[in-house]
XYZ file of C-alpha atoms in Angstrom:
684
model
C -27.004 25.230 85.224
C -26.712 28.702 85.857
C -27.125 29.553 88.830
C -30.276 32.271 87.488
C -31.779 29.230 85.925
C -31.579 26.939 89.699
C -34.988 28.661 90.816
C -37.441 28.120 87.950
C -41.132 26.879 88.449
C -41.644 24.340 86.323
C -44.631 26.371 86.125
C -43.220 28.886 84.090
C -40.890 26.833 82.684
C -42.156 27.687 78.757
C -42.295 30.835 79.579
C -38.673 31.690 80.524
C -37.563 29.294 77.393
C -39.365 31.306 75.235
C -37.893 34.359 75.982
C -34.617 34.376 76.253
C -34.398 31.497 73.551
C -36.217 34.063 71.231
C -32.744 36.822 71.962
C -30.058 36.326 70.275
C -27.453 38.224 73.159
C -28.376 35.078 74.989
C -27.835 32.632 72.775
C -24.475 34.110 71.800
C -23.338 35.087 75.109
C -24.414 32.968 77.218
C -22.218 29.390 78.261
C -23.760 26.894 76.185
C -24.583 24.707 79.366
C -27.948 27.470 80.339
C -28.700 27.048 76.708
C -28.670 23.606 76.239
C -30.412 23.812 79.150
C -33.608 25.425 78.499
C -34.092 23.906 74.971
C -36.355 20.857 75.610
C -38.873 23.347 77.377
C -39.116 25.630 74.290
C -42.647 26.307 73.188
C -43.679 28.797 70.342
C -42.925 29.008 66.882
C -39.874 31.213 67.303
C -38.115 29.866 70.739
C -38.594 26.152 68.828
C -36.435 27.584 65.489
C -34.262 29.156 68.334
C -33.686 25.543 69.634
C -33.462 24.013 66.274
C -30.707 26.529 65.087
C -28.828 25.770 68.575
C -29.072 22.207 68.114
C -27.815 22.297 64.550
C -24.554 22.816 66.000
C -24.289 22.281 69.877
C -21.436 19.871 69.478
C -19.259 23.385 68.615
C -20.115 25.909 70.916
C -18.412 24.512 73.996
C -15.016 24.617 72.482
C -15.145 27.975 71.088
C -15.112 31.700 71.859
C -18.610 33.789 71.483
C -17.266 35.393 68.524
C -16.667 32.134 66.774
C -19.999 31.385 68.404
C -21.718 33.928 66.893
C -21.026 33.121 63.111
C -22.289 29.629 64.142
C -26.016 30.467 64.735
C -25.984 33.291 62.189
C -24.856 30.339 60.100
C -27.015 27.701 61.064
C -30.493 30.361 61.701
C -29.544 30.606 57.996
C -29.650 27.062 57.419
C -33.217 26.971 58.796
C -34.041 29.418 56.316
C -34.677 32.566 58.356
C -32.409 35.540 56.895
C -33.776 37.903 59.501
C -32.645 35.626 62.868
C -29.295 35.391 61.429
C -28.636 38.754 60.573
C -29.931 39.784 64.254
C -27.278 37.079 65.674
C -24.423 38.735 63.131
C -25.065 42.313 64.621
C -25.152 40.601 68.638
C -21.909 42.278 69.563
C -19.782 39.998 71.762
C -16.933 41.494 74.518
C -13.283 42.098 73.667
C -14.216 41.197 70.096
C -14.215 43.459 66.903
C -17.890 43.585 65.050
C -19.062 40.395 62.989
C -16.788 40.948 59.513
C -19.502 38.526 57.810
C -22.687 38.455 57.324
C -24.578 35.110 56.196
C -26.570 36.029 52.514
C -28.816 32.574 52.879
C -27.697 29.497 52.842
C -29.390 25.651 52.226
C -30.505 23.087 54.464
C -30.299 19.511 53.404
C -28.356 18.043 56.281
C -30.331 19.599 58.693
C -32.979 17.211 60.655
C -36.149 17.369 58.954
C -37.848 16.583 61.869
C -37.541 20.526 62.905
C -37.333 22.039 59.396
C -40.878 22.304 58.886
C -43.484 25.061 59.280
C -45.220 24.579 62.563
C -49.544 24.496 62.461
C -51.067 23.658 66.270
C -51.987 20.258 65.086
C -51.608 18.197 67.340
C -51.606 14.626 65.732
C -52.362 13.587 61.831
C -53.132 16.379 59.248
C -56.167 14.970 56.642
C -57.115 17.404 55.260
C -56.452 21.017 53.042
C -58.656 23.574 50.677
C -57.239 27.015 49.879
C -59.381 30.101 49.675
C -58.853 33.607 49.558
C -59.809 35.867 52.380
C -60.613 39.309 52.382
C -57.982 39.780 49.370
C -55.615 37.134 50.726
C -54.429 33.653 50.176
C -55.370 31.007 52.860
C -55.172 27.150 54.228
C -58.133 25.197 56.231
C -56.318 22.717 57.739
C -58.040 19.625 59.489
C -56.841 16.700 60.962
C -57.038 13.946 63.967
C -57.335 16.623 66.660
C -60.437 17.179 65.489
C -59.568 21.069 65.384
C -59.742 23.324 61.682
C -57.430 25.883 61.376
C -57.085 28.906 59.019
C -53.955 29.805 57.430
C -52.327 33.052 56.399
C -50.653 31.812 52.737
C -48.603 34.813 52.568
C -47.508 35.131 56.763
C -47.465 31.668 57.739
C -49.528 32.199 60.958
C -52.422 31.482 61.984
C -55.574 33.804 61.097
C -57.647 33.969 64.353
C -58.718 31.296 66.982
C -59.895 27.415 65.299
C -62.706 26.700 64.054
C -63.937 24.910 67.404
C -67.006 22.802 68.029
C -65.931 19.267 66.715
C -66.596 16.073 68.116
C -65.170 14.362 66.310
C -61.492 13.523 63.466
C -61.367 16.099 60.841
C -61.706 14.201 57.758
C -62.503 15.960 54.693
C -62.194 19.793 53.764
C -63.184 22.452 51.094
C -64.564 25.468 50.925
C -67.068 27.634 47.773
C -68.314 30.611 48.194
C -71.720 30.486 49.142
C -74.029 35.058 49.300
C -70.165 36.247 48.905
C -68.981 35.299 51.849
C -65.925 32.335 51.683
C -66.894 29.791 53.624
C -65.154 25.777 54.624
C -67.417 22.539 54.757
C -65.578 20.607 56.902
C -66.362 16.443 57.110
C -66.292 14.897 60.166
C -66.007 11.311 61.373
C -69.268 12.322 63.811
C -70.894 12.332 60.517
C -71.765 15.380 59.731
C -71.003 18.290 57.565
C -69.712 21.500 59.200
C -69.972 25.190 57.380
C -67.948 28.208 58.818
C -68.249 31.681 57.576
C -63.749 32.689 57.404
C -64.736 35.791 58.000
C -66.113 35.820 60.832
C -64.577 32.481 61.764
C -68.715 31.308 62.700
C -71.043 28.671 62.240
C -73.461 29.004 59.504
C -76.242 27.015 61.008
C -76.549 23.557 61.823
C -74.284 20.670 60.722
C -76.197 18.778 58.112
C -76.842 15.990 58.846
C -77.983 12.361 57.314
C -74.950 10.223 56.702
C -74.546 6.634 58.565
C -70.525 6.869 58.987
C -67.580 9.492 59.095
C -68.063 11.903 55.800
C -65.125 11.421 54.308
C -64.697 13.230 51.227
C -66.138 16.642 50.229
C -66.490 18.780 47.227
C -67.941 21.972 45.715
C -69.670 23.394 42.362
C -72.650 25.158 40.589
C -76.096 23.488 40.344
C -78.610 25.714 38.550
C -77.021 28.854 39.554
C -76.325 27.285 43.243
C -73.585 26.762 45.415
C -73.323 23.110 46.441
C -71.628 20.358 48.302
C -71.515 17.029 46.983
C -70.243 14.540 50.456
C -69.259 11.057 50.393
C -69.283 8.242 52.993
C -71.148 5.236 52.659
C -73.341 6.557 50.000
C -72.704 9.944 47.901
C -75.342 13.404 49.387
C -75.929 16.582 47.432
C -76.806 20.097 49.674
C -78.118 22.549 49.136
C -76.060 25.747 50.345
C -78.248 28.687 50.617
C -80.839 26.241 53.309
C -78.133 23.764 54.008
C -80.974 21.642 53.032
C -80.295 18.181 50.674
C -80.784 18.027 47.316
C -82.432 14.742 46.062
C -82.131 10.897 47.311
C -78.630 9.849 48.164
C -75.868 8.884 45.123
C -76.137 5.006 46.007
C -74.150 2.698 43.468
C -70.776 2.165 45.389
C -70.945 -1.140 47.456
C -67.914 0.202 50.064
C -66.778 3.925 51.848
C -66.430 6.734 49.621
C -63.237 7.930 49.966
C -62.516 11.005 47.214
C -64.694 13.458 45.609
C -64.480 15.666 43.076
C -66.832 17.761 40.603
C -66.386 19.082 36.985
C -68.476 20.441 34.383
C -69.350 16.988 31.360
C -71.496 17.898 28.525
C -72.122 21.566 30.349
C -73.898 19.783 32.761
C -72.251 19.573 37.157
C -71.104 15.773 37.629
C -69.797 14.727 40.510
C -66.119 11.885 40.018
C -66.269 9.674 43.189
C -63.987 7.008 44.340
C -64.337 3.286 46.711
C -63.019 1.134 48.690
C -64.367 -0.687 46.894
C -62.064 -0.121 43.698
C -63.965 1.515 41.037
C -64.509 5.367 40.125
C -68.429 6.626 39.383
C -69.132 9.554 37.418
C -72.894 11.220 39.208
C -75.000 13.737 37.123
C -76.048 16.189 39.865
C -78.854 17.300 37.990
C -81.029 14.224 37.873
C -78.905 12.821 40.363
C -77.954 9.152 38.649
C -74.799 7.640 37.779
C -73.308 8.365 34.222
C -72.265 5.306 32.383
C -70.177 2.659 33.913
C -68.528 2.524 36.301
C -64.461 2.920 35.681
C -62.585 0.043 36.526
C -59.039 -0.441 36.392
C -57.575 0.004 40.062
C -56.678 -3.038 42.078
C -57.485 -1.605 45.483
C -59.257 1.395 47.272
C -59.383 4.830 45.550
C -57.969 6.856 47.959
C -57.921 10.435 46.022
C -59.734 12.320 42.537
C -59.393 15.482 41.183
C -60.762 16.695 37.122
C -59.234 18.707 35.385
C -59.559 19.590 31.169
C -55.889 18.183 28.243
C -57.175 19.043 25.025
C -60.558 21.057 25.912
C -61.010 17.338 27.479
C -62.424 16.586 30.782
C -60.721 13.950 32.378
C -60.453 12.801 36.172
C -57.808 11.762 37.925
C -56.904 9.189 40.529
C -54.804 7.860 42.859
C -54.802 4.354 44.700
C -53.867 1.948 47.425
C -51.960 0.283 44.140
C -49.637 2.846 44.131
C -50.844 4.176 41.288
C -51.955 7.625 39.641
C -54.954 6.572 36.262
C -55.883 9.408 34.414
C -59.521 9.091 32.743
C -61.646 10.616 29.750
C -65.159 11.772 31.602
C -66.776 11.548 27.865
C -65.763 8.365 26.722
C -65.214 6.304 30.313
C -61.805 4.921 29.347
C -58.448 5.543 30.713
C -55.927 7.742 28.616
C -52.543 6.330 28.554
C -50.740 4.084 31.392
C -50.706 4.150 34.492
C -48.546 6.888 35.992
C -45.954 4.950 38.084
C -43.450 6.088 40.715
C -44.563 6.279 44.101
C -43.106 3.705 46.858
C -46.715 3.354 48.706
C -50.162 4.276 48.805
C -51.191 7.530 46.375
C -53.414 9.502 48.759
C -53.849 12.514 47.560
C -53.803 14.145 44.112
C -54.647 17.143 42.331
C -54.759 19.092 39.416
C -53.185 22.368 38.641
C -51.153 23.999 35.827
C -47.449 24.490 35.979
C -45.503 27.034 33.223
C -48.859 27.010 31.001
C -48.719 23.194 31.269
C -51.748 21.223 33.185
C -50.272 19.052 35.672
C -50.871 16.444 38.599
C -49.698 17.018 41.808
C -49.712 13.697 44.061
C -49.187 12.424 47.799
C -48.754 9.414 48.914
C -47.122 6.621 51.673
C -43.456 7.387 50.638
C -43.382 11.360 52.418
C -43.396 12.094 48.704
C -44.882 14.678 46.492
C -44.752 13.918 42.511
C -45.348 16.035 39.464
C -46.888 14.692 36.525
C -47.637 16.471 32.935
C -51.109 15.385 32.272
C -50.809 15.594 28.461
C -47.686 12.747 28.091
C -47.876 11.485 31.219
C -44.320 11.965 32.159
C -43.102 13.045 35.193
C -41.895 17.028 35.151
C -38.207 17.178 37.843
C -37.420 14.855 40.969
C -39.979 13.924 43.751
C -40.431 16.263 45.866
C -38.926 15.375 49.007
C -39.019 16.783 52.847
C -42.068 16.176 54.601
C -41.640 13.427 57.072
C -43.869 11.326 57.123
C -47.573 10.108 54.760
C -48.925 13.404 52.264
C -52.784 12.986 53.242
C -54.305 15.724 51.368
C -53.001 18.739 49.231
C -54.314 21.779 47.582
C -52.854 24.361 45.199
C -53.208 28.159 45.888
C -51.104 31.193 43.334
C -48.941 33.136 45.508
C -46.456 36.363 44.288
C -48.141 35.443 40.931
C -46.537 31.258 40.603
C -48.323 27.808 41.363
C -47.960 26.726 44.415
C -48.882 23.344 46.226
C -50.375 22.710 49.887
C -49.046 19.726 51.480
C -50.923 18.177 54.836
C -48.948 15.124 56.701
C -49.525 12.288 59.188
C -46.469 14.145 61.199
C -49.211 17.049 61.767
C -47.509 20.102 59.441
C -48.211 21.775 56.532
C -46.141 22.699 53.885
C -45.925 24.755 51.044
C -44.297 23.571 47.793
C -43.144 26.481 45.367
C -44.330 24.094 41.749
C -42.249 25.757 39.834
C -38.546 26.053 41.181
C -39.918 22.713 43.738
C -38.680 24.404 47.246
C -40.371 24.781 50.136
C -41.486 27.773 51.287
C -40.958 29.402 54.371
C -37.471 26.954 54.547
C -34.123 26.419 53.948
C -33.630 25.346 50.221
C -32.330 22.008 49.407
C -30.546 20.447 46.678
C -27.613 18.518 46.616
C -27.651 15.181 48.864
C -23.952 14.831 49.156
C -21.133 16.466 49.839
C -20.640 19.224 47.574
C -17.157 19.885 45.904
C -16.714 22.783 44.181
C -18.067 26.920 43.970
C -17.838 28.713 40.611
C -19.336 32.463 39.811
C -20.671 33.756 37.016
C -23.799 36.190 35.235
C -26.598 34.692 33.191
C -29.182 36.456 31.862
C -28.015 39.830 33.906
C -27.839 38.226 37.326
C -25.186 37.000 39.783
C -25.227 33.020 39.615
C -23.809 30.125 41.510
C -22.748 26.903 40.357
C -21.980 23.915 42.646
C -21.279 20.472 42.145
C -20.492 17.332 44.186
C -23.294 14.752 44.698
C -23.135 13.482 40.515
C -25.256 16.647 40.012
C -24.565 20.706 39.072
C -26.323 22.839 39.908
C -26.784 26.750 39.511
C -28.163 29.294 41.888
C -29.418 32.661 42.160
C -27.954 34.358 43.932
C -30.260 37.240 44.509
C -33.119 35.279 45.797
C -30.969 31.820 46.469
C -33.243 29.849 44.443
C -31.799 27.447 42.829
C -32.951 27.658 38.568
C -33.903 24.693 36.489
C -32.912 21.512 36.651
C -29.399 20.182 37.651
C -27.195 19.645 34.656
C -27.117 15.139 33.826
C -24.624 14.143 32.092
C -22.291 13.666 35.566
C -20.500 10.930 36.784
C -21.243 9.544 40.312
C -18.711 12.876 42.059
C -18.031 16.142 40.592
C -15.006 17.264 41.615
C -14.467 20.336 40.117
C -16.624 23.448 38.479
C -14.858 27.197 37.219
C -16.433 29.854 34.857
C -15.396 31.155 31.849
C -17.188 33.210 29.026
C -16.603 31.126 25.490
C -17.765 33.027 22.007
C -19.561 35.730 24.339
C -21.909 32.206 25.805
C -21.524 31.957 29.567
C -20.164 28.166 30.309
C -19.809 26.080 33.469
C -16.389 23.820 33.320
C -17.315 20.573 35.410
C -17.686 17.033 36.305
C -14.887 14.293 36.926
C -13.496 14.218 33.899
C -14.257 18.111 32.959
C -17.214 18.830 30.742
C -18.612 22.151 29.406
C -22.176 23.360 29.720
C -24.013 26.495 27.669
C -25.156 28.286 31.236
C -27.917 30.190 29.039
C -28.937 26.605 27.629
C -28.247 23.874 30.039
C -26.225 21.774 27.534
C -23.303 20.223 27.168
C -21.082 21.954 24.277
C -17.972 19.428 24.205
C -16.205 16.901 25.406
C -14.210 16.182 28.537
C -11.373 18.236 28.305
C -8.473 16.527 30.469
C -7.776 12.841 30.919
C -5.079 13.207 34.281
C -4.873 9.103 34.971
C -7.231 9.957 38.305
C -10.246 12.121 38.151
C -10.394 15.924 38.247
C -10.419 17.576 42.252
C -10.032 21.421 40.540
C -10.279 23.167 38.034
C -9.886 26.973 37.313
C -9.276 28.706 33.737
C -7.556 32.004 32.792
C -5.400 33.807 30.102
C -1.601 32.760 29.536
C -0.041 34.953 26.097
C -3.227 35.126 24.961
C -4.397 31.968 24.889
C -7.540 30.777 26.867
C -5.618 27.870 29.510
C -6.990 25.322 31.821
C -5.366 24.384 34.608
C -6.705 20.769 36.241
C -5.048 19.509 39.270
C -5.719 15.576 40.137
C -4.736 13.105 42.723
C -1.779 12.940 39.878
C -0.084 17.059 39.737
C -1.229 20.319 38.023
C -1.866 20.288 34.325
C -1.986 23.446 32.114
C -4.272 22.765 28.662
C -4.955 25.468 25.866
C -8.752 25.398 25.092
C -8.215 26.225 21.028
C -6.644 22.825 20.882
C -7.560 21.147 23.956
C -4.140 19.841 23.917
C -1.492 20.222 27.326
C 0.719 23.436 27.876
C 4.469 22.201 28.667
C 5.251 20.046 31.846
C 2.985 18.781 34.994
C 3.557 21.414 37.773
C 4.083 19.056 40.915
C 5.474 20.254 44.015
C 2.472 19.203 46.660
C 3.511 15.870 48.919
C -0.163 13.700 48.156
C -3.416 14.987 46.249
C -3.964 18.445 44.228
C -7.693 19.193 45.836
C -8.456 22.536 44.427
C -7.397 24.799 41.813
C -7.584 28.746 40.925
C -6.657 31.150 39.294
C -5.524 35.100 39.332
C -2.934 37.831 38.487
C -0.143 39.634 40.382
C 2.024 42.588 39.665
C 0.734 41.859 35.895
C 1.206 38.023 35.704
C -1.238 35.040 35.877
C -0.848 33.326 38.460
C -2.649 29.057 39.836
C -3.061 29.450 43.032
C -3.572 25.443 44.331
C -4.963 23.860 47.330
C -3.869 19.873 48.746
C -3.573 17.254 51.586
C -0.404 18.506 52.538
C -2.089 20.332 54.268
C -0.493 24.092 51.762
C -1.612 26.586 49.622
C 0.562 26.599 46.837
C 1.071 29.610 44.215
C 1.865 28.296 40.565
C 3.324 31.450 37.546
C 1.728 29.872 34.886
C 3.662 31.553 31.804
C 7.484 29.868 33.743
C 5.253 26.909 34.896
C 7.150 27.489 38.179
C 5.858 27.591 41.775
C 6.113 31.315 43.543
C 7.979 31.768 47.248
C 7.198 29.360 49.927
C 4.361 27.265 50.552
C 1.259 29.183 52.449
C 0.523 27.290 55.904
C -2.244 27.510 58.395
C -4.490 24.903 57.699
C -4.663 21.908 59.693
C -5.859 18.635 56.777
C -6.224 18.719 54.233
C -7.269 22.648 51.543
C -10.019 21.234 49.570
C -11.105 25.169 47.840
C -9.319 28.104 46.624
C -10.828 31.000 45.192
C -8.824 34.605 43.665
C -10.617 37.949 44.400
C -9.345 41.297 43.956
C -10.781 43.820 47.427
C -9.224 47.122 47.607
C -7.078 46.661 45.141
C -4.888 43.776 46.955
C -4.647 40.169 44.992
C -5.846 37.513 47.951
C -6.579 33.779 47.738
C -10.015 32.652 49.736
C -9.335 28.801 51.083
C -11.695 26.630 52.670
C -10.523 22.827 54.023
C -11.344 19.563 56.157
C -10.802 22.305 59.359
C -13.874 23.327 58.938
C -12.388 26.768 58.125
C -11.920 29.941 55.408
C -8.897 31.675 55.453
C -7.744 34.783 53.128
C -4.432 35.199 52.353
C -3.329 38.321 50.753
C -1.049 37.107 47.266
C 1.427 40.603 47.279
C 2.748 39.672 50.552
C 2.273 36.098 51.115
C 0.196 36.076 54.276
C -2.910 35.448 56.083
C -5.558 38.375 56.156
C -7.736 38.751 59.159
C -9.199 36.129 61.449
C -11.077 32.659 59.931
C -14.407 31.957 59.253
C -15.277 28.780 61.302
C -17.869 26.673 59.578
C -19.870 23.127 61.539
C -18.335 21.351 58.920
C -15.396 20.634 55.956
C -15.413 23.616 53.632
C -15.015 21.591 50.296
C -15.713 24.685 47.906
C -15.198 27.923 47.604
C -15.999 30.975 45.091
C -15.629 34.715 45.338
C -18.756 36.402 43.905
C -17.052 40.063 41.912
C -18.831 42.485 44.385
C -17.363 40.498 47.405
C -19.339 38.114 48.683
C -18.044 34.776 49.615
C -20.445 31.527 48.748
C -18.938 28.430 50.417
C -19.507 24.841 50.836
C -19.603 21.980 53.521
C -21.209 19.183 54.069
C -23.868 19.227 51.604
C -24.249 22.550 52.051
C -24.213 25.847 50.186
C -24.328 29.558 52.077
C -23.387 32.742 50.518
C -21.046 35.116 53.144
C -20.980 38.830 52.685
C -19.051 41.535 54.405
C -19.944 44.180 56.398
């Protein structure tokens, strides 16, 4: 431990850690041992984030210079989704080092520790309830859990609004919101058998707690009855409350033989109704005007019904229920019959459900014990996209909100965290984008509908990314083998296309549809692919574990003899033009980069050396009139080479994992694939 830390008293250790970890100059220039000594004492969101950023590549920090450490920290800050912190780190001056040449615009975070890639909420235990509202024009979330606290969060900034709503003497089991006399309010169901009403504008409790239940209040919903805002609460029975007078309406609704777990409200034939789910495995519908049950119980679940939501499909009111039997079921409230087959996909209890609209389609979002959110088309019953992963424990509560005109889901889980997910893109808000679940082996760039995009491949998928926002565009391209070793882009008949896969398939990037059969058939899978024009003919150049080949894209046939020279596998291919002649640039497992004259079919000059280990990635570009090659390798470095003089230009960039893919955007930015991650660098 450094001398200036020896005299820190335990009482101020957290404050010192928070101050120093929030200082990018300290993170970059301090001895790594001094920083590491503070990591466990980090407190507050900024310090905890800085601690996570530092830990991401902490194994490399002692062995590198402060300049390289600056680059690694900027990259890891972007991997955690904090572009502002990344920019501040990049701008840190380092003694005897030039200013950073590259800054990180954005990066994915698939390989980061999920326990720290989250939105901190200050809750100290499981979150059991989430609801949303609008306060003073701002969308907010109201959360509660086993730590007995209720907190309000501004969904735009991710910050807590005011102090916790205090005074609860039991676990917070349920949350709902309503508008009473023009004021947004929150209703909180407690294990102390009470319901409390809070004014969300003033954060003050309204009146006395609503009492009468004889067990924990585990469900709350709101609706309007005869023009009055009312609450429907579930416990051992179901009760209805007038929110204007805070008095109970009528007698309790009885019929369930076990505790009520969930409540939702709807309109049925012009009448307000409540739909309840219970441990007795049934779903019941109640007329809130007469306080009587409508029809027979809805049966079919084989375990407790833990979640209920309502919606409308083709003009029919429906209920959606989730159960401990791991299914989601949809019910026609008019006929009392189940619609279609149970929706299966969760590997554990379904603990939360809601209905929403995505791209004009009514959908279900369900969360459960398996830590995932799953999205279903309410009309067809089919799953939409892939399950949303990223939670680190059971998803106990979900709610929806509209942010920037897009539907979002707010999920509370057993780990005490609230996470916000964009339902259109499937990405987490407030955290780095994720996508690939295995190594990113290939990257290429192009323009689709006027947007610069990157195309990445590796884990059996090919994904398209908007380089401006850092978000994935649509779902990944399907139909690939388990391994995607190559990606290139071109324009065919005026359409941007991607050439990708281990056996090279062509995809229309506008429609995301495959448009041809595999181009080439090496004896082994294709590791690299690039496109060029040679003697007026469009060609593809492919590199494999055997050699480099050139293919006429018009007729789909090989041109000339294979290009040989690498000792070992050919891992990457790119093309460029030097002095008017089309060239191919290849990287191999022999650690060399080689340049080939395509019309002559011969190697140009001596191999370019410098990488220690396999060269996995090659791209080309013209910068300030100079033709350049950019290469990445197992040594975790990205190097830039001048193709005219055959020498390296400037210092290499260092990454915490082996570099598997590189591409150059026409505006000069670099797209780098390392491990499972994708990052975009911009010259400063």
